[in-house]
XYZ file of C-alpha atoms in Angstrom:
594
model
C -11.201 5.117 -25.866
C -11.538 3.965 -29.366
C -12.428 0.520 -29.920
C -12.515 -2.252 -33.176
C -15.960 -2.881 -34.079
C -15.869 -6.474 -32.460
C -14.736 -4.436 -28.953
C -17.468 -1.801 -28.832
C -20.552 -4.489 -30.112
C -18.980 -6.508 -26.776
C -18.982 -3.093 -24.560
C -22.502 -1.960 -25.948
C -24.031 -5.490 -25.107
C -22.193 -5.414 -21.916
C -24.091 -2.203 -21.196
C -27.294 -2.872 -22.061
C -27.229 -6.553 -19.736
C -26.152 -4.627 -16.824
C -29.049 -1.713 -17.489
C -31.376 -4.087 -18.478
C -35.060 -3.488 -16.756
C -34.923 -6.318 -13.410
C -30.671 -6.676 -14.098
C -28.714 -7.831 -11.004
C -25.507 -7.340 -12.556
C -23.093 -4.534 -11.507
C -21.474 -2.774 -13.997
C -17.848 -1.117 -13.268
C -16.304 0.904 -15.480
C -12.710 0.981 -16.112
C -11.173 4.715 -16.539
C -10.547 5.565 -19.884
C -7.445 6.271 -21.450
C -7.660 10.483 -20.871
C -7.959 9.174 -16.710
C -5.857 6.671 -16.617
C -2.731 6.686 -14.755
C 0.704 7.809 -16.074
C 4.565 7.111 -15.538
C 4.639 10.699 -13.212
C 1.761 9.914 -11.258
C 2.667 6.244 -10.692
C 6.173 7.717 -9.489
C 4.013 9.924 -7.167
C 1.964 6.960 -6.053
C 5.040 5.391 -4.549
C 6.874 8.511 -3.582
C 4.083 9.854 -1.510
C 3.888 6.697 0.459
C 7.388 6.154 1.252
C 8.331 9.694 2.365
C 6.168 10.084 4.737
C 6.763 10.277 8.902
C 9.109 7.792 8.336
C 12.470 9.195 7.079
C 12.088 12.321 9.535
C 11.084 10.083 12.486
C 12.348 6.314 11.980
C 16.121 7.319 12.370
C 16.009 8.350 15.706
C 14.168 5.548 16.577
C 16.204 2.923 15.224
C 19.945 4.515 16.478
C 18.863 4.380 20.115
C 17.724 0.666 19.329
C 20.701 0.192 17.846
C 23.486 2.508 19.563
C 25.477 2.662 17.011
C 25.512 5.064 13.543
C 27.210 2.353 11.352
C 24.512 -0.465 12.541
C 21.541 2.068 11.600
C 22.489 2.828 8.285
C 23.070 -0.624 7.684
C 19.843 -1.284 8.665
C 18.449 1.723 6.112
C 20.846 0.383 3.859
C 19.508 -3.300 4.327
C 15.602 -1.738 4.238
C 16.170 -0.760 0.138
C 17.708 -3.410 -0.536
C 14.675 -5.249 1.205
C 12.084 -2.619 -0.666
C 13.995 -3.673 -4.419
C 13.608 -6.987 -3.896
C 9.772 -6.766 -2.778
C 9.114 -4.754 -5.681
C 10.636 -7.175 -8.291
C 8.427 -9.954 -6.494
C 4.916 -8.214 -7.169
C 6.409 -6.658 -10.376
C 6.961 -10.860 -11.420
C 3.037 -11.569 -10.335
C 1.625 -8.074 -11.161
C 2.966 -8.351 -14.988
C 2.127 -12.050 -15.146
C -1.700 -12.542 -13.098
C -4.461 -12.581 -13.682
C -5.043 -13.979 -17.175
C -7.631 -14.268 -19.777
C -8.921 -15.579 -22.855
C -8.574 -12.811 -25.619
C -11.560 -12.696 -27.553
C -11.302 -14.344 -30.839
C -11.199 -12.107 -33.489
C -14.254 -10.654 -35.378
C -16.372 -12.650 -33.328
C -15.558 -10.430 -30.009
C -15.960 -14.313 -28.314
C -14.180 -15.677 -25.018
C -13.753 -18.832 -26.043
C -11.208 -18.550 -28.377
C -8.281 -20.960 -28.987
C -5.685 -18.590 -28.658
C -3.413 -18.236 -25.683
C -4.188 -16.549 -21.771
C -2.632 -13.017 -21.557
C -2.080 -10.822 -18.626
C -4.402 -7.591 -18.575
C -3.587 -5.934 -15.315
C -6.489 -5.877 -12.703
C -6.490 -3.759 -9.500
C -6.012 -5.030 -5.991
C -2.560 -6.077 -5.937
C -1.387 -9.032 -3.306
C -5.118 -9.653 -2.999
C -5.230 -11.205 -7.190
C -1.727 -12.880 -6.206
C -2.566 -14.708 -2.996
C -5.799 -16.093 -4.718
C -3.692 -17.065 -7.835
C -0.890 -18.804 -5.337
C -3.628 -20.517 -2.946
C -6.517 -21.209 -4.941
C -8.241 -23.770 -2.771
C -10.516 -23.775 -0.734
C -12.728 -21.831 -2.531
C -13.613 -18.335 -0.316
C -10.049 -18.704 2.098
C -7.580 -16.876 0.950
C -10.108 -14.305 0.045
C -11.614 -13.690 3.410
C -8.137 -14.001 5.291
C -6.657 -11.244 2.846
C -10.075 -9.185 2.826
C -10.904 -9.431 6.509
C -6.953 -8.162 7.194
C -7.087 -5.655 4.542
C -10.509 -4.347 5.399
C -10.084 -4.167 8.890
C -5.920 -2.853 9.133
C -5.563 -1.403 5.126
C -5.508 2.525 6.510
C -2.721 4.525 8.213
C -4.979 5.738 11.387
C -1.371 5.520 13.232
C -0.084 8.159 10.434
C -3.410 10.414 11.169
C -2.356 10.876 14.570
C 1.388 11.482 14.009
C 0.105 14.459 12.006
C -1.694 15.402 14.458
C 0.730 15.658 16.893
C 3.019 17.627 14.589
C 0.437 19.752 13.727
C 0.382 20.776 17.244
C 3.784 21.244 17.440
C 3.683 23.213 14.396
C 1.349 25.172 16.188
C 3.293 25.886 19.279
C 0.504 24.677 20.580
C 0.306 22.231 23.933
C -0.164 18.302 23.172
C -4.225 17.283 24.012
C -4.720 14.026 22.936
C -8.278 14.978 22.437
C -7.372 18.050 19.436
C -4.344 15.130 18.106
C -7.375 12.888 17.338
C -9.648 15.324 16.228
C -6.909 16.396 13.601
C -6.559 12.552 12.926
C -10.022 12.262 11.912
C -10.100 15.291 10.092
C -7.141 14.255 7.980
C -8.947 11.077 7.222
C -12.373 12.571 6.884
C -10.674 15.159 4.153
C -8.444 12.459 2.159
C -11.627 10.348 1.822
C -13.936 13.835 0.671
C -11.104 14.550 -1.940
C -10.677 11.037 -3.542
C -14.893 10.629 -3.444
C -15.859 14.308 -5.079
C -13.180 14.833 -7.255
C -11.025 11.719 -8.654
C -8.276 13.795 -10.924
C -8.183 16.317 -8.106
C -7.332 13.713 -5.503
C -4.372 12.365 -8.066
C -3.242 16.327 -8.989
C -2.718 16.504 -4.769
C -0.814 13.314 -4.710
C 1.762 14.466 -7.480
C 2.146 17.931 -6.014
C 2.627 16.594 -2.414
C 5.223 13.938 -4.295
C 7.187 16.806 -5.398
C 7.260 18.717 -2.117
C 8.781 15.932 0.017
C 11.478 15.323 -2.761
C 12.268 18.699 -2.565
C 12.334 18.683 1.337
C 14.697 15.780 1.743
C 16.758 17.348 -1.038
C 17.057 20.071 0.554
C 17.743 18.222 4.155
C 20.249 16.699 2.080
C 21.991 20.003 0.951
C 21.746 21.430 4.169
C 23.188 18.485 6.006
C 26.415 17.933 3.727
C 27.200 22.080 3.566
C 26.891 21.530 7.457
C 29.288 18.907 7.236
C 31.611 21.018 4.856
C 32.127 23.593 7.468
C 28.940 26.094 6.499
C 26.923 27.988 9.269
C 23.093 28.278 9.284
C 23.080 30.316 12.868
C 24.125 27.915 15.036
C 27.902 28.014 14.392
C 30.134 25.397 12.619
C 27.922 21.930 14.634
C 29.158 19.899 11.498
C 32.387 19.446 13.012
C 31.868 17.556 16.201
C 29.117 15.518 14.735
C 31.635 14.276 11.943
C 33.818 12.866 14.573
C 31.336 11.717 16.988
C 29.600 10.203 14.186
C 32.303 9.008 10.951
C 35.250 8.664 13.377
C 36.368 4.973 12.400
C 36.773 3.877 15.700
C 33.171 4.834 16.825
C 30.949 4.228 14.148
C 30.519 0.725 15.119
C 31.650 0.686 18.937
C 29.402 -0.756 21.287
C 26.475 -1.605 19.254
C 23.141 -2.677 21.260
C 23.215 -6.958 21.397
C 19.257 -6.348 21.754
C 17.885 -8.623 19.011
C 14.533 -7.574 19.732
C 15.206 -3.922 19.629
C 16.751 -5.017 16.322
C 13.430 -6.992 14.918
C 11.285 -3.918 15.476
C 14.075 -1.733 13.963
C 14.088 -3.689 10.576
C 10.217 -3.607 10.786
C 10.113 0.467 11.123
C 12.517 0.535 8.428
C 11.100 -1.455 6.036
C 7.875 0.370 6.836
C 9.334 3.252 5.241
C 10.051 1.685 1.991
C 6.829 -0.328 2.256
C 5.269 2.427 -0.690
C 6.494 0.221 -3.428
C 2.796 -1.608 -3.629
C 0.857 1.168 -3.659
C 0.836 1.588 -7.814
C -0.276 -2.294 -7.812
C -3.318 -1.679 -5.992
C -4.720 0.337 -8.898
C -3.112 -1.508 -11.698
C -6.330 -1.121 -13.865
C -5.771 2.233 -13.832
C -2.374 2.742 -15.020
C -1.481 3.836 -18.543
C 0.003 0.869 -20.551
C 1.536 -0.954 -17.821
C 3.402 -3.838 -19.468
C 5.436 -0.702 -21.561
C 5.951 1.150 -19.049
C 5.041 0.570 -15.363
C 7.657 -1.653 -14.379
C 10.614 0.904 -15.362
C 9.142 3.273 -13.288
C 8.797 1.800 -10.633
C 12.390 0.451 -10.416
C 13.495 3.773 -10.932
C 11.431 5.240 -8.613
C 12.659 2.572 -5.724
C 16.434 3.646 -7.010
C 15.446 7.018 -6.278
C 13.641 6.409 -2.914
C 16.768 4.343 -1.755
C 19.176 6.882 -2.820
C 17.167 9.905 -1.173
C 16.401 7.422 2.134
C 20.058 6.727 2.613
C 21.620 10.307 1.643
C 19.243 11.966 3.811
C 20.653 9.943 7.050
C 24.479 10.442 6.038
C 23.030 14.226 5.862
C 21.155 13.963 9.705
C 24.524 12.402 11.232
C 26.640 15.186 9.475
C 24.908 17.851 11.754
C 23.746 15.491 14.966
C 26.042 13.830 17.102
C 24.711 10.407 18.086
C 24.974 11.560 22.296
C 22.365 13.990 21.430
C 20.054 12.228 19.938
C 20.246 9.059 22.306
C 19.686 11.923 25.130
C 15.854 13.775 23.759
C 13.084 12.212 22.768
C 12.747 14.162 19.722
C 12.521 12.641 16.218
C 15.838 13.059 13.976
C 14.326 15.742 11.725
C 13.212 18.240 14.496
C 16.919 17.208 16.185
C 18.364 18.371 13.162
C 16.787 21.426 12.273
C 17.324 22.270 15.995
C 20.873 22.090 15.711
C 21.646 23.488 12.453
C 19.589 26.734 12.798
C 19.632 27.005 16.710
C 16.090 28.725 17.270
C 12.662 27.438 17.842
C 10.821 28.328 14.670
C 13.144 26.423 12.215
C 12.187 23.244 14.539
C 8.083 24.349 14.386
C 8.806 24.900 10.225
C 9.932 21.274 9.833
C 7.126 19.755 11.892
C 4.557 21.555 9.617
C 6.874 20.210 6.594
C 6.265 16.300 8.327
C 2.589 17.382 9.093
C 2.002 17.918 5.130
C 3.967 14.784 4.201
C 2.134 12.570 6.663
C -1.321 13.967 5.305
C 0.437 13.057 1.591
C 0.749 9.507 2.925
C -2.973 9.281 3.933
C -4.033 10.897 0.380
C -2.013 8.179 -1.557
C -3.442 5.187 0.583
C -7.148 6.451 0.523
C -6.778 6.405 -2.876
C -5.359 2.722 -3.703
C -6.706 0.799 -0.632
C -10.570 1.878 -1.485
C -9.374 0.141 -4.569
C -8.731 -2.981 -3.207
C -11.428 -2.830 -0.737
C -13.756 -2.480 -4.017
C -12.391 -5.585 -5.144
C -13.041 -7.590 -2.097
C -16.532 -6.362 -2.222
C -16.881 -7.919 -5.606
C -16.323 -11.208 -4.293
C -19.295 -11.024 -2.368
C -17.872 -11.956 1.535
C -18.479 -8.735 2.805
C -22.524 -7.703 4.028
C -23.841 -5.480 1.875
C -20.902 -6.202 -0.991
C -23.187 -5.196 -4.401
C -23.003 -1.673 -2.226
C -19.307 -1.204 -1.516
C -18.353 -2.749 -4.832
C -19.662 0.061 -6.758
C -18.542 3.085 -8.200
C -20.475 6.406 -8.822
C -19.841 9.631 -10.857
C -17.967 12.114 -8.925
C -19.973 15.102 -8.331
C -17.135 17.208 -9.910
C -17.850 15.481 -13.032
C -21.729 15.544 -12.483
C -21.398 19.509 -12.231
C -18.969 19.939 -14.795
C -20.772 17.886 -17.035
C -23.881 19.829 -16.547
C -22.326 23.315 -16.634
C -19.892 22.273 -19.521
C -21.365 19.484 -21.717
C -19.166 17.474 -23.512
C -19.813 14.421 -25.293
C -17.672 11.900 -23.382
C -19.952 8.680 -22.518
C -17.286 8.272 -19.497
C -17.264 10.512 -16.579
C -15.080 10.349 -14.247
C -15.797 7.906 -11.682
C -14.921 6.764 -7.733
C -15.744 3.940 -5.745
C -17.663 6.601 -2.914
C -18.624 3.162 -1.476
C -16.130 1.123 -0.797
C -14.198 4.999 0.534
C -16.996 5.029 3.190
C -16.031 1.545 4.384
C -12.191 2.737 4.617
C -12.779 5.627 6.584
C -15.106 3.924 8.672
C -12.493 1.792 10.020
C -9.967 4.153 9.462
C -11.896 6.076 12.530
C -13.136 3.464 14.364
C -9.188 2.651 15.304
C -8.792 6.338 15.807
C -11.279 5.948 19.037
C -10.017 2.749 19.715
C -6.626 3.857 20.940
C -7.687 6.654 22.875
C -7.219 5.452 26.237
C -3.571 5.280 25.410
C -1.031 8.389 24.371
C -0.803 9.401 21.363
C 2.617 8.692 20.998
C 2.125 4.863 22.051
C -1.288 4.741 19.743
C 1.345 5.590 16.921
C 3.817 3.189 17.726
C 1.323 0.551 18.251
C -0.225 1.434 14.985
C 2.918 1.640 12.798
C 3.984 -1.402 14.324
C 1.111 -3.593 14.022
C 0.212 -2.137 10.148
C 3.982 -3.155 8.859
C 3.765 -6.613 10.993
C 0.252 -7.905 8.978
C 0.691 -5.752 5.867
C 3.797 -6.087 4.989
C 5.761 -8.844 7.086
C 3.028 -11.488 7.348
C 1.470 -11.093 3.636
C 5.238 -9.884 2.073
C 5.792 -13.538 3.684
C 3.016 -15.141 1.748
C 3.304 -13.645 -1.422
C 7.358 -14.220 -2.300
C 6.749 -17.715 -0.432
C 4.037 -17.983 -3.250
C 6.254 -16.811 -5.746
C 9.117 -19.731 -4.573
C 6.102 -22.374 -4.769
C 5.480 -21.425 -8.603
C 8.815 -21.269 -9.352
C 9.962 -24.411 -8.007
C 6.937 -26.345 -8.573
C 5.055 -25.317 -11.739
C 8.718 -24.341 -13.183
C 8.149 -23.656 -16.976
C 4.500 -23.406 -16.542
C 5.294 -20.683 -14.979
C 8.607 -19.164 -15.964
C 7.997 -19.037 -19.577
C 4.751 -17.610 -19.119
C 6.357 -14.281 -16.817
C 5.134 -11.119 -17.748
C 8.177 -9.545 -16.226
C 11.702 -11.410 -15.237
C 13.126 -10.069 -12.308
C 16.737 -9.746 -12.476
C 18.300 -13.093 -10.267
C 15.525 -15.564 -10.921
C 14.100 -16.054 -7.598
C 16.743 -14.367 -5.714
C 14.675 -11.255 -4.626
C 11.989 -13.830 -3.838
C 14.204 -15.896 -1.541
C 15.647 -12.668 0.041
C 11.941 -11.282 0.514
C 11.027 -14.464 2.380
C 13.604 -15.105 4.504
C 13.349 -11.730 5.635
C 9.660 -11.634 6.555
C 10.281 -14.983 8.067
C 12.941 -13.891 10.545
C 10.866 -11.160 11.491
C 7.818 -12.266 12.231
C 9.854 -14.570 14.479
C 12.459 -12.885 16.113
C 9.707 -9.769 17.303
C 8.698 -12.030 20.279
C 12.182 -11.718 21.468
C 12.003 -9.231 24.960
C 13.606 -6.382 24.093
C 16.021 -5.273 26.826
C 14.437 -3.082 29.989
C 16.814 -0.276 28.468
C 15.265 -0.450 24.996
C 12.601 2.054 23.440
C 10.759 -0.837 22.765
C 10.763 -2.170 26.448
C 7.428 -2.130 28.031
C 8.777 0.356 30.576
C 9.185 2.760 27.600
C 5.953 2.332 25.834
C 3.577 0.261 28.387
C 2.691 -2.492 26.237
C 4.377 -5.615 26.148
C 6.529 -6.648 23.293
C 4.000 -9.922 22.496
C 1.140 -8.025 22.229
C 1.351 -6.375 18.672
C 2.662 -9.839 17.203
C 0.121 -11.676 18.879
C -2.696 -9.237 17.372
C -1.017 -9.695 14.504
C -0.607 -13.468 14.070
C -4.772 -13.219 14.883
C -5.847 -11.831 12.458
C -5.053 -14.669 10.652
C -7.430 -16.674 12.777
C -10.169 -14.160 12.565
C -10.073 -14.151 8.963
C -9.995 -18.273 8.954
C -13.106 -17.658 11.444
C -14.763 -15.338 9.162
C -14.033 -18.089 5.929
C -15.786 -20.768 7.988
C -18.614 -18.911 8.795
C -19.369 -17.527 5.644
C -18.555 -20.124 3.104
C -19.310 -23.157 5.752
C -22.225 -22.065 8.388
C -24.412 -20.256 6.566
C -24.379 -21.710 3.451
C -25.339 -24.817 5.651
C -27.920 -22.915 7.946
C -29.436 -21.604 4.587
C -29.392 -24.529 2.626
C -27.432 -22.666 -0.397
C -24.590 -21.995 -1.831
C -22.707 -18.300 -3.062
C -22.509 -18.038 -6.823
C -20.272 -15.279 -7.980
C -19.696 -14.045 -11.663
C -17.435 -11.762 -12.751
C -17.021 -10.731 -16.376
C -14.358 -8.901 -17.430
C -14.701 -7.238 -20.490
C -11.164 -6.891 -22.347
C -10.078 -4.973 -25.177
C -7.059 -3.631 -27.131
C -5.924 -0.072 -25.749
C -6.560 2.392 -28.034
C -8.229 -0.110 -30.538
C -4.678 -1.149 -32.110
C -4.108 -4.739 -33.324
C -0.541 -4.348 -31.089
C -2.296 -2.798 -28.118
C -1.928 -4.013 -24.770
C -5.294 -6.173 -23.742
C -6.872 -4.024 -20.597
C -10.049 -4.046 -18.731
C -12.445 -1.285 -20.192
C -15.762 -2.877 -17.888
C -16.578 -5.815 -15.708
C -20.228 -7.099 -14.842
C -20.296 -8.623 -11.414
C -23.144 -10.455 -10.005
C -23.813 -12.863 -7.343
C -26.720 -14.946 -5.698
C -27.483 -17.812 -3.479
C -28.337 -20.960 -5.291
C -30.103 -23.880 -3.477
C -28.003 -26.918 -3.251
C -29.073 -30.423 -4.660
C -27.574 -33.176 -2.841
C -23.625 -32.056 -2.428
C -23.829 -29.805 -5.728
C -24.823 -27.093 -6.463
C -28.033 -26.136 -8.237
């Protein structure tokens, strides 16, 4: 990256305090502009998480909650609008926090008089909550990191895959070989990302493509269906148009299960839960305040468009009877029907396989990000370790086959990856004395409860507390204005609210969600849920309360970003080429610190 002279004197002294003979600082690098992330892959980023088990499986799921085709695809229909709205929330924090000091020019200074500007910083929600609720010092971080740490992995996506791997296989389901592919799914997403950071992105974008392509082609399939074409199975379009469209039976006898209906919003808004993902590695990304937040909205536009197409296209080949008789997810139903033989069924569930393993990629990739940056706050044992990040021995060996004079190779936080897959596998053994088909429902369920209910709740109730109480502090100071003011914010809230309500509501002994269905009992997820709040309040008072008591010292942490103009333009954005990070225990004199 080329730098002004002022930049590259601040970089070079950066360097040489962090490599400095008995240093304690930590020194992480920033990608450089050749590796940093563009408009295609941050497209990817989010299309790879959405598609995922969700579109093929969801459906199903949430028509026999609700019993009725018009309900569910309000429901989908509701779940983008939900999805838009969340993005235009982080979109308002993610353009606007954190800020800094430029450097005063020709001194290369931070302390000049000029005014804070955004320069995008990776960890998403994490930077906003501690923004939003600043004080105490060490709570918001610990509740966030202990969550994230601890839930931040989709071990309930691991074994879907490897159930449909199975039935890919033609195999017969052993719980034992569905959690073996689990953890090899995980294992391998985590060895790609570590040894080989461009590779791991090229894999994302390529997977992106294939599942756009595969519900396009649902799409296509599902609407010639519907027009009257054969695929082998005769004309099935027919009777599912008019058990489906018919206007006197889209919308007769819906369920009047409100819990069925709380879980059914949460699995749909799990599916368009990917909008985050690019925010996790905002560092990363290629001029973001020029270009990140119109791809993203487009990308959203397209997910919702896809999402919604793709279940007109299901119901145009499926009538709802069948599908509220099997057990079988709306994709396999479908290709069932429309081709009337075995393999085409097998086909699709290698299809979901690959796009489930795309989901894991694209998460390995950004939450190992954010789990770096609650290591460099310094609450997790061992955090100097997991903040780090090392050359990539793909670089290393390319580098010393190929030398090139880049000072920058490509780098990966291998660290802070080990910590994610740990976990990642530990939940994998931790469900194994229940099905695999419960495990994933449990999973799914509890992930879009803390992740995205609970914090989505947080974070636009944050955004509501700004607006309304800091007011032009804060509105003339936005990065980004979302369209509505704090309409999407309000929308965002209210929904998270209800939900994390109305899921204690008993779903009915007929529902999927009854405990006759999956043997656990409808409290238990939200409960878990709603805990992990007080484990991570447990977790702030031991470590920023207890010990520093029991040890007579206080945790001093320091982290110095070093900021400079992109591409070493007087108009370039400001972005984070290297941060030092250091902490220690200081003794305490009286109440302050020493």
């Amino acid at each position: 990256m080329p730098l002004t002279e002022a930049d590259q004197r601040r970089v070079d002294e950066a360097e040489a305090e962090a490599e400095a003979a008995g240093a304690s600082k930590l020194l992480i690098r920033s990608p450089p502009d050749i590796q940093k992330l563009g408009s295609i892959t941050v497209m990817c980023l989010i299309l790879n998480r959405t598609i995922g088990s969700g579109i093929f499986v969801t459906p199903a799921i949430v028509l026999r909650a609700t019993n009725s085709v018009g309900v569910s695809l309000l429901l989908w229909t509701f779940g983008a609008i939900f999805g838009m709205c969340g993005l235009l929330v982080w979109l308002e924090l993610g353009m606007s926090i954190p800020k800094f000091q430029p450097p005063e020019e020709g001194t290369g200074s931070l302390d000049g008089e000029g005014p804070y500007e955004n320069v995008p910083r990776n960890g998403g929600e994490k930077n906003y909550l501690e923004y939003i609720y600043k004080d105490p010092r060490f709570q918001t971080t610990c509740m966030y990191g202990v969550i994230f740490v601890i839930l931040g992995n989709l071990t309930g996506n691991a074994i879907a895959m490897g159930q449909y791997v199975m039935q890919a296989a033609g195999a017969p389901d052993s719980p034992h070989a569905v959690r073996g592919i689990a953890v090899a799914a995980l294992t391998g997403a985590c060895l790609i990302h570590g040894l080989w950071r461009n590779g791991g992105i090229l894999l994302n974008n390529v997977l992106a493509l294939i599942k756009v392509l595969t519900l396009m082609a649902i799409i296509i399939i599902g609407f010639a269906t519907a027009g009257g074409a054969s695929f082998g199975n005769g004309r099935v379009g027919k009777d599912a148009i008019k058990a489906n469209f018919a206007t006197h039976k889209s919308f007769v006898r819906p369920s009047d299960d409100a819990g069925s209906y709380a879980r059914s919003i949460i699995y749909v808004v799990y599916s368009y839960s990917g909008f985050n993902q690019p925010f996790y590695v905002l560092s990363e990304v290629s001029q973001p305040k020029k270009r990140f937040a119109k791809a993203t909205i487009a990308t959203m536009i397209l997910v919702a468009v896809l999402f919604t197409l793709s279940n007109v296209a299901y119901l145009c080949a499926v009538p709802k009877d069948r599908i509220l008789d099997t057990d079988l997810d709306m994709a396999n139903i479908f290709f069932q029907d429309v081709f009337g033989n075995e393999i085409a069924p097998r086909v699709m569930s290698g299809i979901i396989a690959l796009s489930i393993f795309g989901n894991i990629v694209v998460m390995t990739f950004t939450a190992s990000r954010v789990k770096q940056e609650i290591a460099k706050e310094g609450i997790l044992p061992f955090s100097l370790f997991f903040a780090q990040s090392k050359t990539t021995p793909y670089a290393w060996l390319k580098q010393r086959l190929w030398p090139s004079r880049s000072r920058i190779l490509e780098e990966s936080p291998s660290t802070a990856l080990l910590l994610h897959w740990i976990f990642a596998v530990m939940f994998v053994a931790a469900t194994s004395s229940t099905s695999t088909a419960i495990a994933y429902l449990v999973l799914v369920l509890l992930y879009g409860y803390t992740l995205i209910v609970m914090v989505g709740f947080f974070v636009a109730t944050g955004v509501l507390y700004l607006r309304f109480t800091k007011r032009k502090e804060w509105t003339d100071n936005l990065g980004f204005r979302p369209w509505g003011g704090p309409t999407a914010a309000i929308i965002y809230s209210c929904t998270c609210a209800f939900m994390i309500v109305s899921v204690f509501v008993t779903p009915s002994e007929k529902s999927s969600f009854s405990y006759a269905t999956t043997g656990v009992q409808h409290y238990i997820v939200p409960a878990v849920g709603l805990g992990t709040l007080l484990i991570g309040y447990t977790y702030y008072l031991v470590f920023a309360k207890l010990i520093p008591r029991w040890r007579k010292k206080v945790l001093i942490v320091e982290r110095e970003p070093i900021i400079v103009r992109q591409g070493g333009r007087q108009d370039g954005e400001w972005v984070q080429i290297l941060e030092l990070v250091e902490f220690w225990w200081a003794a305490r004199q009286g109440n302050k610190e020493a």
